Amino acid sequence: MSDRILDMISSPADLKVLSVEELEILALEIREQIVQTTSRNGGHVAPSLGAVDFILALHSKLNCPKDKIVFDVGHQAYAHKLITGRLGQFDTLRQEGGISGFPKPSESPYDVHPSGHASDSLSVALGLAKARDMRGTDEHIVAVVGDASIAGGMAFEALNQIGQDQTKMIIVLNDNEMSISHNVGALMMHFGSIRASNQYRATRDSLQKIMEQQGVIARSMLNVGRSAKDSMKQLFLTHTMIFEQMGISCTPPIDGNDIRAVRDVLDICLETNGPVLIHLVTKKGKGYEPAVRAPEKFHGISPFDIRTGQTKGTPSKAPKYMNVFGEALVKEAEKDQDIVAITAAMKDGTGLAPFASRFPKRFVDVGIAEGHAVGLACGLATGGKKPVVAIYSTFLQRAIDQMIIDVALPNLNVVFCVDRAGLVGDDGPTHNGMFDLSYSRMIPHMRVLAPSDEAELVHALHTAIALDGPFLIRYPRGEGQGVPLPDEPQVLPVGVSRVVREGDQAAILAVGNLVNQAVVAAYLLAEEGISARVVDMRWAKPLDRQAIVEAAATGYVITVEEGVISGGVGQGVLSVLAEEGLSPRCLTLGLPDEFVPQGKVPSLLSHLGLDGQGIADHVKKLMGDAHAV
C-alpha cells in the first residue's frame, strides 16, 4: 500500500479535500516523480518543476474539466498531467505510443489546447471565454502564460482585445525569468524591475497577512475593476502599470511557489467580473538543485543521472549540427563584418552562443517574436548588412508572411538557417519540422539548400552568405554523420546535385538527412542484384534538371525527403519530368499527410518506410513483382 498522496489522486477533484500542508507534501511527491521519469525519458524538467505549486493551487480551486486551463507552451504541464488521471501512464512520457510531453486534447478532457508554440494561449482563452458568454454558461477560463511568451506579438494582440472587451477571464503570468535562453526585451526589464524592487520584496513577504486582514477590502477593489484603477495602483501596482493601462486588473507579484498565497489570491480573482492578471514569480527547476543551477540545460534535456544531473549515454564522436553551424558562422563573421546573427529566444538552442560571445554588437535576440525577427532582418539587409536568421523549422512557420513580403519580394540578402528540420522525435507533432521544404520552395527568389552532412552544412552556409538574394538552409536536430569538416568552405554551384553512388537500374533522388538512408537502401538493393543510383540533390530549389533527366533514363525515379510530400521536392521533380516530356515509373517518399507523433527518430523513420530498409522495399515494389517483398 503506497503512502504517497499522489497515488490517491485520480482527478483534480481529489485535491479539494486536502489541506494546504497536504498539497505541499503532494508538490514534493510530484517533483520527485517528474525528476525520476524525466531522468529516464528526458523532457522539460526545469519549467515543469517550477510550475508544480501554482498548478496544484489552480486545480484545487477550479472545477476542471468544466473550467478550462489553457497552457501557453505546455512543457510546464507535467504536474497537470499527473493529477488528471495519467499517473499510471506517466512513465511513457514522450515515448512512442505513450503520453505526450505537451497538453493533447485527444489524450485527456483536461487538456484544452495542443500547446506547443508560444504566445497563443491568451487568444485561445479569450475565444473560450467569449464562447462561454455567448452560451450563457459560467465556467472559469484561465490562461497560463510565461513571461517570455507574453512578450510575443500575438499575446499583445490578445491583451489589447481582452482589455477592450472586459471579458471575464484570468491570466496567470508565470514569471521565472527564463524561456529556453534568458529572456530579453523591454518587458523583461519591466518584470526585472518588479522583482528587484523593495515594494516587491515587501509585498511578497506580507501578502498572506494582507489577504487575511484586509480580504474584504481587497476583494471589493478588484470587483469594481477599472473604476478603482488609481486606488489599486496606490496599494499594489506601481510597477504593473503596463497591464493596468490596457484595462486588465493586476495583482502584485506573488510567490508562485507558495500554494497558500496563490490559493488566497485566486479566491478573489475568481469573483472578479472582468479580466485579471495574477503575477506569479516562480523558481525554474525548484526542488531539484541541478535544474535550479542550470535551468537552460534542464529546459529540455535527454535522460540524465539524478545524482549528478549529467546526461546519460556514450558521447557521440560527431558534433551536433547546431554547433557546426554556430562555429562556421563565427568563422564567416571573422572575415565579413557585415554579418549579423538573429534569433528568437534560441541563442543556445540554435548554437549561436559562441557568436553572441564573440560578436555581442552583431548579435540580436528578439525574444519569442519570429515575425519581428524576419522583419528586422529585412531592415538590416536593406541597410547593407548580411543578417543570418537562426530559428527552428516549426517556429519559422510563424513568419512566412514576412519571409514572402519583407525579404523575398525585394530580393534581399537574408540567410535563414533552419534547425530541427524534419522529425525531432520526443517533442512530437508541435515541434516536427515537416513543412519548411514546402513553404520555402513556394516563395519566389528563395533558394533552398538541404545539406546531407555537417561538411555540406559548412559549404551551404558559405554559399548562402557569398551569393546575393534570400537563402534557406535546413538541417536536422542532433549529431552529424561524423565526416571531416572542410578547412576552407566552397561556394556550391547553384542548382547542381552530386552523385554519391552510381547505378543504372533505378535512381534515388534524396534530400538532406535522408541521403544517408538512401545510400543504405542502395546497398541493400545491391545485395539483391538491383543497381540503384543515389543522388544527393543538395538544392531543394532550384532543382538540378539535368540530374532529374539522367535519373529518368534508368526507368525508375524515387524521391526521398524528410518533409511533407505536398509542395515538396518530390512533386517538384515530377513537374520537371512532365515539362521535359519524360515518363519513368516514379515514387515520391516523404512524411504522410498527417501529424507524426512523438517517438525516437530511427523508429519513426522505420514506421514511415523512410529508413534504408523501407526505401529499399519501396524501390523493389515499384520495380515490379519480380523484386517485390
PDB file of C-alpha atoms in Angstrom, residues 351-615:
ATOM      1  CA  GLY A 351      24.164  27.149 -31.473  1.00  0.00           C
ATOM      2  CA  LEU A 352      24.572  30.944 -31.558  1.00  0.00           C
ATOM      3  CA  ALA A 353      26.080  31.309 -28.067  1.00  0.00           C
ATOM      4  CA  PRO A 354      29.684  31.395 -29.423  1.00  0.00           C
ATOM      5  CA  PHE A 355      28.702  34.087 -31.938  1.00  0.00           C
ATOM      6  CA  ALA A 356      26.960  36.145 -29.233  1.00  0.00           C
ATOM      7  CA  SER A 357      30.065  35.934 -27.076  1.00  0.00           C
ATOM      8  CA  ARG A 358      32.478  36.748 -29.895  1.00  0.00           C
ATOM      9  CA  PHE A 359      30.386  39.482 -31.565  1.00  0.00           C
ATOM     10  CA  PRO A 360      27.919  40.840 -28.988  1.00  0.00           C
ATOM     11  CA  LYS A 361      27.209  44.002 -31.006  1.00  0.00           C
ATOM     12  CA  ARG A 362      26.373  41.931 -34.076  1.00  0.00           C
ATOM     13  CA  PHE A 363      24.042  39.534 -32.290  1.00  0.00           C
ATOM     14  CA  VAL A 364      20.317  40.149 -31.750  1.00  0.00           C
ATOM     15  CA  ASP A 365      17.921  38.038 -29.696  1.00  0.00           C
ATOM     16  CA  VAL A 366      14.427  39.410 -30.331  1.00  0.00           C
ATOM     17  CA  GLY A 367      12.665  37.112 -27.858  1.00  0.00           C
ATOM     18  CA  ILE A 368       9.697  34.971 -28.856  1.00  0.00           C
ATOM     19  CA  ALA A 369       8.870  37.071 -31.904  1.00  0.00           C
ATOM     20  CA  GLU A 370       9.688  35.237 -35.116  1.00  0.00           C
ATOM     21  CA  GLY A 371       7.808  37.622 -37.401  1.00  0.00           C
ATOM     22  CA  HIS A 372       9.690  40.548 -35.909  1.00  0.00           C
ATOM     23  CA  ALA A 373      12.991  38.672 -36.306  1.00  0.00           C
ATOM     24  CA  VAL A 374      12.424  38.382 -40.054  1.00  0.00           C
ATOM     25  CA  GLY A 375      11.203  41.978 -40.339  1.00  0.00           C
ATOM     26  CA  LEU A 376      14.330  43.103 -38.502  1.00  0.00           C
ATOM     27  CA  ALA A 377      16.446  41.083 -40.928  1.00  0.00           C
ATOM     28  CA  CYS A 378      14.718  42.905 -43.776  1.00  0.00           C
ATOM     29  CA  GLY A 379      15.765  46.258 -42.359  1.00  0.00           C
ATOM     30  CA  LEU A 380      19.308  45.129 -41.680  1.00  0.00           C
ATOM     31  CA  ALA A 381      19.671  43.770 -45.204  1.00  0.00           C
ATOM     32  CA  THR A 382      18.218  46.953 -46.677  1.00  0.00           C
ATOM     33  CA  GLY A 383      20.820  48.819 -44.625  1.00  0.00           C
ATOM     34  CA  GLY A 384      23.651  46.850 -46.196  1.00  0.00           C
ATOM     35  CA  LYS A 385      24.175  44.147 -43.564  1.00  0.00           C
ATOM     36  CA  LYS A 386      24.043  40.374 -44.065  1.00  0.00           C
ATOM     37  CA  PRO A 387      21.585  39.002 -41.496  1.00  0.00           C
ATOM     38  CA  VAL A 388      21.604  35.296 -40.674  1.00  0.00           C
ATOM     39  CA  VAL A 389      18.326  34.275 -39.012  1.00  0.00           C
ATOM     40  CA  ALA A 390      18.570  31.054 -36.972  1.00  0.00           C
ATOM     41  CA  ILE A 391      15.184  29.636 -35.942  1.00  0.00           C
ATOM     42  CA  TYR A 392      13.729  26.148 -35.577  1.00  0.00           C
ATOM     43  CA  SER A 393      11.737  24.953 -38.575  1.00  0.00           C
ATOM     44  CA  THR A 394       8.470  24.648 -36.664  1.00  0.00           C
ATOM     45  CA  PHE A 395       8.763  28.199 -35.263  1.00  0.00           C
ATOM     46  CA  LEU A 396       9.757  29.822 -38.551  1.00  0.00           C
ATOM     47  CA  GLN A 397       6.276  28.828 -39.784  1.00  0.00           C
ATOM     48  CA  ARG A 398       5.056  31.825 -37.787  1.00  0.00           C
ATOM     49  CA  ALA A 399       6.944  34.234 -40.046  1.00  0.00           C
ATOM     50  CA  ILE A 400       6.007  33.008 -43.529  1.00  0.00           C
ATOM     51  CA  ASP A 401       4.362  36.312 -44.444  1.00  0.00           C
ATOM     52  CA  GLN A 402       7.480  38.272 -43.501  1.00  0.00           C
ATOM     53  CA  MET A 403       9.640  35.828 -45.471  1.00  0.00           C
ATOM     54  CA  ILE A 404       7.497  36.432 -48.546  1.00  0.00           C
ATOM     55  CA  ILE A 405       6.791  40.169 -48.404  1.00  0.00           C
ATOM     56  CA  ASP A 406       9.652  41.632 -46.364  1.00  0.00           C
ATOM     57  CA  VAL A 407      12.526  39.505 -47.665  1.00  0.00           C
ATOM     58  CA  ALA A 408      11.730  37.682 -50.902  1.00  0.00           C
ATOM     59  CA  LEU A 409       9.738  40.384 -52.683  1.00  0.00           C
ATOM     60  CA  PRO A 410      12.632  42.911 -52.502  1.00  0.00           C
ATOM     61  CA  ASN A 411      15.090  40.015 -53.076  1.00  0.00           C
ATOM     62  CA  LEU A 412      17.187  40.836 -50.005  1.00  0.00           C
ATOM     63  CA  ASN A 413      20.359  39.163 -48.782  1.00  0.00           C
ATOM     64  CA  VAL A 414      18.932  37.257 -45.813  1.00  0.00           C
ATOM     65  CA  VAL A 415      20.013  33.742 -44.835  1.00  0.00           C
ATOM     66  CA  PHE A 416      17.549  31.561 -42.931  1.00  0.00           C
ATOM     67  CA  CYS A 417      19.296  28.777 -41.017  1.00  0.00           C
ATOM     68  CA  VAL A 418      16.529  26.355 -40.143  1.00  0.00           C
ATOM     69  CA  ASP A 419      17.377  23.999 -37.303  1.00  0.00           C
ATOM     70  CA  ARG A 420      15.281  20.964 -36.309  1.00  0.00           C
ATOM     71  CA  ALA A 421      14.171  20.356 -39.898  1.00  0.00           C
ATOM     72  CA  GLY A 422      12.372  17.044 -40.299  1.00  0.00           C
ATOM     73  CA  LEU A 423      11.384  14.814 -37.394  1.00  0.00           C
ATOM     74  CA  VAL A 424      12.546  15.915 -33.949  1.00  0.00           C
ATOM     75  CA  GLY A 425      11.497  12.827 -32.003  1.00  0.00           C
ATOM     76  CA  ASP A 426      10.288  13.064 -28.421  1.00  0.00           C
ATOM     77  CA  ASP A 427       8.658  16.514 -28.636  1.00  0.00           C
ATOM     78  CA  GLY A 428       6.248  15.246 -31.272  1.00  0.00           C
ATOM     79  CA  PRO A 429       3.897  16.950 -33.716  1.00  0.00           C
ATOM     80  CA  THR A 430       4.076  20.522 -32.396  1.00  0.00           C
ATOM     81  CA  HIS A 431       7.831  20.556 -32.937  1.00  0.00           C
ATOM     82  CA  ASN A 432       8.381  18.391 -36.018  1.00  0.00           C
ATOM     83  CA  GLY A 433       9.862  20.420 -38.881  1.00  0.00           C
ATOM     84  CA  MET A 434       7.585  18.940 -41.548  1.00  0.00           C
ATOM     85  CA  PHE A 435       6.700  21.940 -43.673  1.00  0.00           C
ATOM     86  CA  ASP A 436       9.796  24.071 -44.327  1.00  0.00           C
ATOM     87  CA  LEU A 437      10.618  22.467 -47.677  1.00  0.00           C
ATOM     88  CA  SER A 438       7.119  23.267 -48.920  1.00  0.00           C
ATOM     89  CA  TYR A 439       6.763  26.765 -47.528  1.00  0.00           C
ATOM     90  CA  SER A 440      10.237  27.823 -48.644  1.00  0.00           C
ATOM     91  CA  ARG A 441      10.043  26.256 -52.120  1.00  0.00           C
ATOM     92  CA  MET A 442       6.835  28.154 -52.888  1.00  0.00           C
ATOM     93  CA  ILE A 443       8.452  31.585 -52.357  1.00  0.00           C
ATOM     94  CA  PRO A 444       9.838  33.398 -55.448  1.00  0.00           C
ATOM     95  CA  HIS A 445      13.562  34.302 -55.282  1.00  0.00           C
ATOM     96  CA  MET A 446      14.123  31.889 -52.380  1.00  0.00           C
ATOM     97  CA  ARG A 447      16.877  29.316 -52.841  1.00  0.00           C
ATOM     98  CA  VAL A 448      16.832  26.284 -50.582  1.00  0.00           C
ATOM     99  CA  LEU A 449      19.774  24.121 -49.546  1.00  0.00           C
ATOM    100  CA  ALA A 450      19.430  20.821 -47.675  1.00  0.00           C
ATOM    101  CA  PRO A 451      22.900  19.609 -46.617  1.00  0.00           C
ATOM    102  CA  SER A 452      23.236  15.867 -46.104  1.00  0.00           C
ATOM    103  CA  ASP A 453      26.021  16.041 -43.518  1.00  0.00           C
ATOM    104  CA  GLU A 454      27.912  18.550 -41.393  1.00  0.00           C
ATOM    105  CA  ALA A 455      30.571  19.246 -44.034  1.00  0.00           C
ATOM    106  CA  GLU A 456      27.843  20.059 -46.536  1.00  0.00           C
ATOM    107  CA  LEU A 457      26.323  22.401 -43.953  1.00  0.00           C
ATOM    108  CA  VAL A 458      29.559  24.386 -43.768  1.00  0.00           C
ATOM    109  CA  HIS A 459      29.653  24.678 -47.568  1.00  0.00           C
ATOM    110  CA  ALA A 460      25.955  25.618 -47.672  1.00  0.00           C
ATOM    111  CA  LEU A 461      26.380  28.435 -45.140  1.00  0.00           C
ATOM    112  CA  HIS A 462      29.385  29.819 -47.008  1.00  0.00           C
ATOM    113  CA  THR A 463      27.435  29.664 -50.273  1.00  0.00           C
ATOM    114  CA  ALA A 464      24.399  31.455 -48.881  1.00  0.00           C
ATOM    115  CA  ILE A 465      26.491  34.260 -47.406  1.00  0.00           C
ATOM    116  CA  ALA A 466      28.635  34.645 -50.538  1.00  0.00           C
ATOM    117  CA  LEU A 467      25.756  34.905 -53.020  1.00  0.00           C
ATOM    118  CA  ASP A 468      23.039  37.529 -53.321  1.00  0.00           C
ATOM    119  CA  GLY A 469      19.362  37.059 -52.551  1.00  0.00           C
ATOM    120  CA  PRO A 470      17.430  35.116 -49.886  1.00  0.00           C
ATOM    121  CA  PHE A 471      18.550  31.606 -48.925  1.00  0.00           C
ATOM    122  CA  LEU A 472      17.151  28.961 -46.629  1.00  0.00           C
ATOM    123  CA  ILE A 473      19.348  26.179 -45.258  1.00  0.00           C
ATOM    124  CA  ARG A 474      17.626  23.302 -43.452  1.00  0.00           C
ATOM    125  CA  TYR A 475      19.321  20.736 -41.224  1.00  0.00           C
ATOM    126  CA  PRO A 476      18.188  18.237 -38.586  1.00  0.00           C
ATOM    127  CA  ARG A 477      18.351  18.065 -34.824  1.00  0.00           C
ATOM    128  CA  GLY A 478      21.156  16.105 -33.227  1.00  0.00           C
ATOM    129  CA  GLU A 479      24.516  14.782 -34.344  1.00  0.00           C
ATOM    130  CA  GLY A 480      26.028  14.874 -37.787  1.00  0.00           C
ATOM    131  CA  GLN A 481      27.450  11.953 -39.728  1.00  0.00           C
ATOM    132  CA  GLY A 482      30.977  12.193 -38.348  1.00  0.00           C
ATOM    133  CA  VAL A 483      32.558  13.376 -41.604  1.00  0.00           C
ATOM    134  CA  PRO A 484      35.607  15.693 -41.573  1.00  0.00           C
ATOM    135  CA  LEU A 485      34.818  19.403 -41.744  1.00  0.00           C
ATOM    136  CA  PRO A 486      36.396  21.395 -44.578  1.00  0.00           C
ATOM    137  CA  ASP A 487      39.335  23.668 -43.821  1.00  0.00           C
ATOM    138  CA  GLU A 488      38.111  26.085 -46.483  1.00  0.00           C
ATOM    139  CA  PRO A 489      34.420  26.041 -47.371  1.00  0.00           C
ATOM    140  CA  GLN A 490      33.450  26.164 -51.024  1.00  0.00           C
ATOM    141  CA  VAL A 491      30.731  28.047 -52.876  1.00  0.00           C
ATOM    142  CA  LEU A 492      28.419  25.358 -54.205  1.00  0.00           C
ATOM    143  CA  PRO A 493      27.245  25.755 -57.814  1.00  0.00           C
ATOM    144  CA  VAL A 494      23.598  26.786 -57.699  1.00  0.00           C
ATOM    145  CA  GLY A 495      21.131  24.050 -58.585  1.00  0.00           C
ATOM    146  CA  VAL A 496      23.756  21.332 -59.026  1.00  0.00           C
ATOM    147  CA  SER A 497      23.458  17.993 -57.225  1.00  0.00           C
ATOM    148  CA  ARG A 498      26.100  15.330 -56.613  1.00  0.00           C
ATOM    149  CA  VAL A 499      26.021  11.605 -57.245  1.00  0.00           C
ATOM    150  CA  VAL A 500      27.076   9.714 -54.127  1.00  0.00           C
ATOM    151  CA  ARG A 501      26.571   6.209 -55.563  1.00  0.00           C
ATOM    152  CA  GLU A 502      26.388   5.094 -59.169  1.00  0.00           C
ATOM    153  CA  GLY A 503      23.689   2.788 -60.508  1.00  0.00           C
ATOM    154  CA  ASP A 504      21.746   2.275 -63.730  1.00  0.00           C
ATOM    155  CA  GLN A 505      18.561   0.371 -62.904  1.00  0.00           C
ATOM    156  CA  ALA A 506      16.888   2.937 -60.637  1.00  0.00           C
ATOM    157  CA  ALA A 507      17.682   6.397 -59.300  1.00  0.00           C
ATOM    158  CA  ILE A 508      17.003   7.560 -55.744  1.00  0.00           C
ATOM    159  CA  LEU A 509      16.960  11.358 -55.553  1.00  0.00           C
ATOM    160  CA  ALA A 510      17.374  12.110 -51.862  1.00  0.00           C
ATOM    161  CA  VAL A 511      17.247  15.329 -49.868  1.00  0.00           C
ATOM    162  CA  GLY A 512      19.195  16.328 -46.769  1.00  0.00           C
ATOM    163  CA  ASN A 513      19.352  13.948 -43.847  1.00  0.00           C
ATOM    164  CA  LEU A 514      17.771  11.073 -45.793  1.00  0.00           C
ATOM    165  CA  VAL A 515      20.608  10.880 -48.311  1.00  0.00           C
ATOM    166  CA  ASN A 516      22.369   8.568 -45.880  1.00  0.00           C
ATOM    167  CA  GLN A 517      19.298   6.331 -45.600  1.00  0.00           C
ATOM    168  CA  ALA A 518      19.127   6.229 -49.402  1.00  0.00           C
ATOM    169  CA  VAL A 519      22.731   5.007 -49.504  1.00  0.00           C
ATOM    170  CA  VAL A 520      21.839   2.223 -47.057  1.00  0.00           C
ATOM    171  CA  ALA A 521      18.895   1.323 -49.307  1.00  0.00           C
ATOM    172  CA  ALA A 522      21.199   1.149 -52.342  1.00  0.00           C
ATOM    173  CA  TYR A 523      23.484  -1.305 -50.561  1.00  0.00           C
ATOM    174  CA  LEU A 524      20.506  -3.471 -49.602  1.00  0.00           C
ATOM    175  CA  LEU A 525      19.246  -3.390 -53.185  1.00  0.00           C
ATOM    176  CA  ALA A 526      22.690  -4.312 -54.494  1.00  0.00           C
ATOM    177  CA  GLU A 527      22.582  -7.453 -52.365  1.00  0.00           C
ATOM    178  CA  GLU A 528      19.516  -8.457 -54.390  1.00  0.00           C
ATOM    179  CA  GLY A 529      21.059  -7.607 -57.738  1.00  0.00           C
ATOM    180  CA  ILE A 530      19.498  -4.154 -58.210  1.00  0.00           C
ATOM    181  CA  SER A 531      21.835  -1.329 -59.197  1.00  0.00           C
ATOM    182  CA  ALA A 532      20.452   1.919 -57.747  1.00  0.00           C
ATOM    183  CA  ARG A 533      21.989   5.355 -58.222  1.00  0.00           C
ATOM    184  CA  VAL A 534      21.835   7.709 -55.216  1.00  0.00           C
ATOM    185  CA  VAL A 535      21.837  11.444 -55.864  1.00  0.00           C
ATOM    186  CA  ASP A 536      22.294  13.989 -53.106  1.00  0.00           C
ATOM    187  CA  MET A 537      20.090  16.736 -54.503  1.00  0.00           C
ATOM    188  CA  ARG A 538      21.730  19.395 -52.298  1.00  0.00           C
ATOM    189  CA  TRP A 539      19.356  22.030 -53.645  1.00  0.00           C
ATOM    190  CA  ALA A 540      15.658  21.723 -52.905  1.00  0.00           C
ATOM    191  CA  LYS A 541      15.294  24.844 -55.033  1.00  0.00           C
ATOM    192  CA  PRO A 542      16.363  25.301 -57.780  1.00  0.00           C
ATOM    193  CA  LEU A 543      16.297  21.625 -58.683  1.00  0.00           C
ATOM    194  CA  ASP A 544      19.013  20.035 -60.789  1.00  0.00           C
ATOM    195  CA  ARG A 545      17.095  19.436 -64.023  1.00  0.00           C
ATOM    196  CA  GLN A 546      19.969  17.605 -65.690  1.00  0.00           C
ATOM    197  CA  ALA A 547      20.252  15.138 -62.802  1.00  0.00           C
ATOM    198  CA  ILE A 548      16.499  14.523 -62.986  1.00  0.00           C
ATOM    199  CA  VAL A 549      16.644  13.866 -66.740  1.00  0.00           C
ATOM    200  CA  GLU A 550      19.544  11.454 -66.242  1.00  0.00           C
ATOM    201  CA  ALA A 551      17.649   9.717 -63.444  1.00  0.00           C
ATOM    202  CA  ALA A 552      14.686   9.212 -65.766  1.00  0.00           C
ATOM    203  CA  ALA A 553      16.920   7.257 -68.136  1.00  0.00           C
ATOM    204  CA  THR A 554      17.076   4.424 -65.574  1.00  0.00           C
ATOM    205  CA  GLY A 555      13.317   3.954 -65.922  1.00  0.00           C
ATOM    206  CA  TYR A 556      12.612   4.316 -62.186  1.00  0.00           C
ATOM    207  CA  VAL A 557      12.817   7.576 -60.207  1.00  0.00           C
ATOM    208  CA  ILE A 558      12.301   7.603 -56.448  1.00  0.00           C
ATOM    209  CA  THR A 559      12.425  10.827 -54.447  1.00  0.00           C
ATOM    210  CA  VAL A 560      13.065  10.785 -50.697  1.00  0.00           C
ATOM    211  CA  GLU A 561      12.629  13.752 -48.340  1.00  0.00           C
ATOM    212  CA  GLU A 562      12.007  14.343 -44.634  1.00  0.00           C
ATOM    213  CA  GLY A 563       9.145  16.735 -45.212  1.00  0.00           C
ATOM    214  CA  VAL A 564       5.538  16.608 -46.346  1.00  0.00           C
ATOM    215  CA  ILE A 565       5.091  15.431 -49.911  1.00  0.00           C
ATOM    216  CA  SER A 566       2.652  18.204 -50.824  1.00  0.00           C
ATOM    217  CA  GLY A 567       4.694  21.017 -52.326  1.00  0.00           C
ATOM    218  CA  GLY A 568       7.947  19.232 -51.608  1.00  0.00           C
ATOM    219  CA  VAL A 569      10.937  18.203 -53.673  1.00  0.00           C
ATOM    220  CA  GLY A 570       9.278  15.059 -54.977  1.00  0.00           C
ATOM    221  CA  GLN A 571       6.445  16.994 -56.533  1.00  0.00           C
ATOM    222  CA  GLY A 572       8.983  19.416 -57.945  1.00  0.00           C
ATOM    223  CA  VAL A 573      10.790  16.509 -59.606  1.00  0.00           C
ATOM    224  CA  LEU A 574       7.521  15.269 -61.104  1.00  0.00           C
ATOM    225  CA  SER A 575       6.907  18.737 -62.556  1.00  0.00           C
ATOM    226  CA  VAL A 576      10.353  18.754 -64.173  1.00  0.00           C
ATOM    227  CA  LEU A 577       9.757  15.319 -65.682  1.00  0.00           C
ATOM    228  CA  ALA A 578       6.420  16.461 -67.089  1.00  0.00           C
ATOM    229  CA  GLU A 579       7.968  19.617 -68.534  1.00  0.00           C
ATOM    230  CA  GLU A 580      10.702  17.509 -70.165  1.00  0.00           C
ATOM    231  CA  GLY A 581       8.139  15.077 -71.599  1.00  0.00           C
ATOM    232  CA  LEU A 582       9.618  12.138 -69.681  1.00  0.00           C
ATOM    233  CA  SER A 583       7.584   9.370 -68.089  1.00  0.00           C
ATOM    234  CA  PRO A 584       9.637   6.951 -65.984  1.00  0.00           C
ATOM    235  CA  ARG A 585       7.960   4.992 -63.203  1.00  0.00           C
ATOM    236  CA  CYS A 586       8.015   7.384 -60.238  1.00  0.00           C
ATOM    237  CA  LEU A 587       7.508   7.286 -56.490  1.00  0.00           C
ATOM    238  CA  THR A 588       7.614  10.220 -54.063  1.00  0.00           C
ATOM    239  CA  LEU A 589       8.515   9.269 -50.487  1.00  0.00           C
ATOM    240  CA  GLY A 590       8.149  11.696 -47.595  1.00  0.00           C
ATOM    241  CA  LEU A 591       6.185  12.411 -44.472  1.00  0.00           C
ATOM    242  CA  PRO A 592       2.493  11.451 -44.667  1.00  0.00           C
ATOM    243  CA  ASP A 593      -0.427  13.875 -44.770  1.00  0.00           C
ATOM    244  CA  GLU A 594      -0.886  13.615 -41.011  1.00  0.00           C
ATOM    245  CA  PHE A 595       0.815  14.835 -37.861  1.00  0.00           C
ATOM    246  CA  VAL A 596       3.606  12.444 -36.867  1.00  0.00           C
ATOM    247  CA  PRO A 597       3.520  11.542 -33.141  1.00  0.00           C
ATOM    248  CA  GLN A 598       6.440  11.520 -30.735  1.00  0.00           C
ATOM    249  CA  GLY A 599       8.982   8.725 -30.735  1.00  0.00           C
ATOM    250  CA  LYS A 600      12.638   8.074 -31.423  1.00  0.00           C
ATOM    251  CA  VAL A 601      13.537   9.308 -34.882  1.00  0.00           C
ATOM    252  CA  PRO A 602      15.014   5.982 -36.140  1.00  0.00           C
ATOM    253  CA  SER A 603      11.846   4.168 -35.069  1.00  0.00           C
ATOM    254  CA  LEU A 604       9.603   6.780 -36.660  1.00  0.00           C
ATOM    255  CA  LEU A 605      11.533   6.608 -39.936  1.00  0.00           C
ATOM    256  CA  SER A 606      11.181   2.837 -39.892  1.00  0.00           C
ATOM    257  CA  HIS A 607       7.409   3.017 -39.348  1.00  0.00           C
ATOM    258  CA  LEU A 608       7.099   5.562 -42.145  1.00  0.00           C
ATOM    259  CA  GLY A 609       9.186   3.493 -44.556  1.00  0.00           C
ATOM    260  CA  LEU A 610      11.871   6.174 -44.760  1.00  0.00           C
ATOM    261  CA  ASP A 611      14.818   4.276 -43.305  1.00  0.00           C
ATOM    262  CA  GLY A 612      17.201   2.294 -45.501  1.00  0.00           C
ATOM    263  CA  GLN A 613      15.150  -0.898 -45.399  1.00  0.00           C
ATOM    264  CA  GLY A 614      11.885   0.934 -46.019  1.00  0.00           C
ATOM    265  CA  ILE A 615      13.272   2.806 -49.007  1.00  0.00           C
TER     266      ILE A 615
END
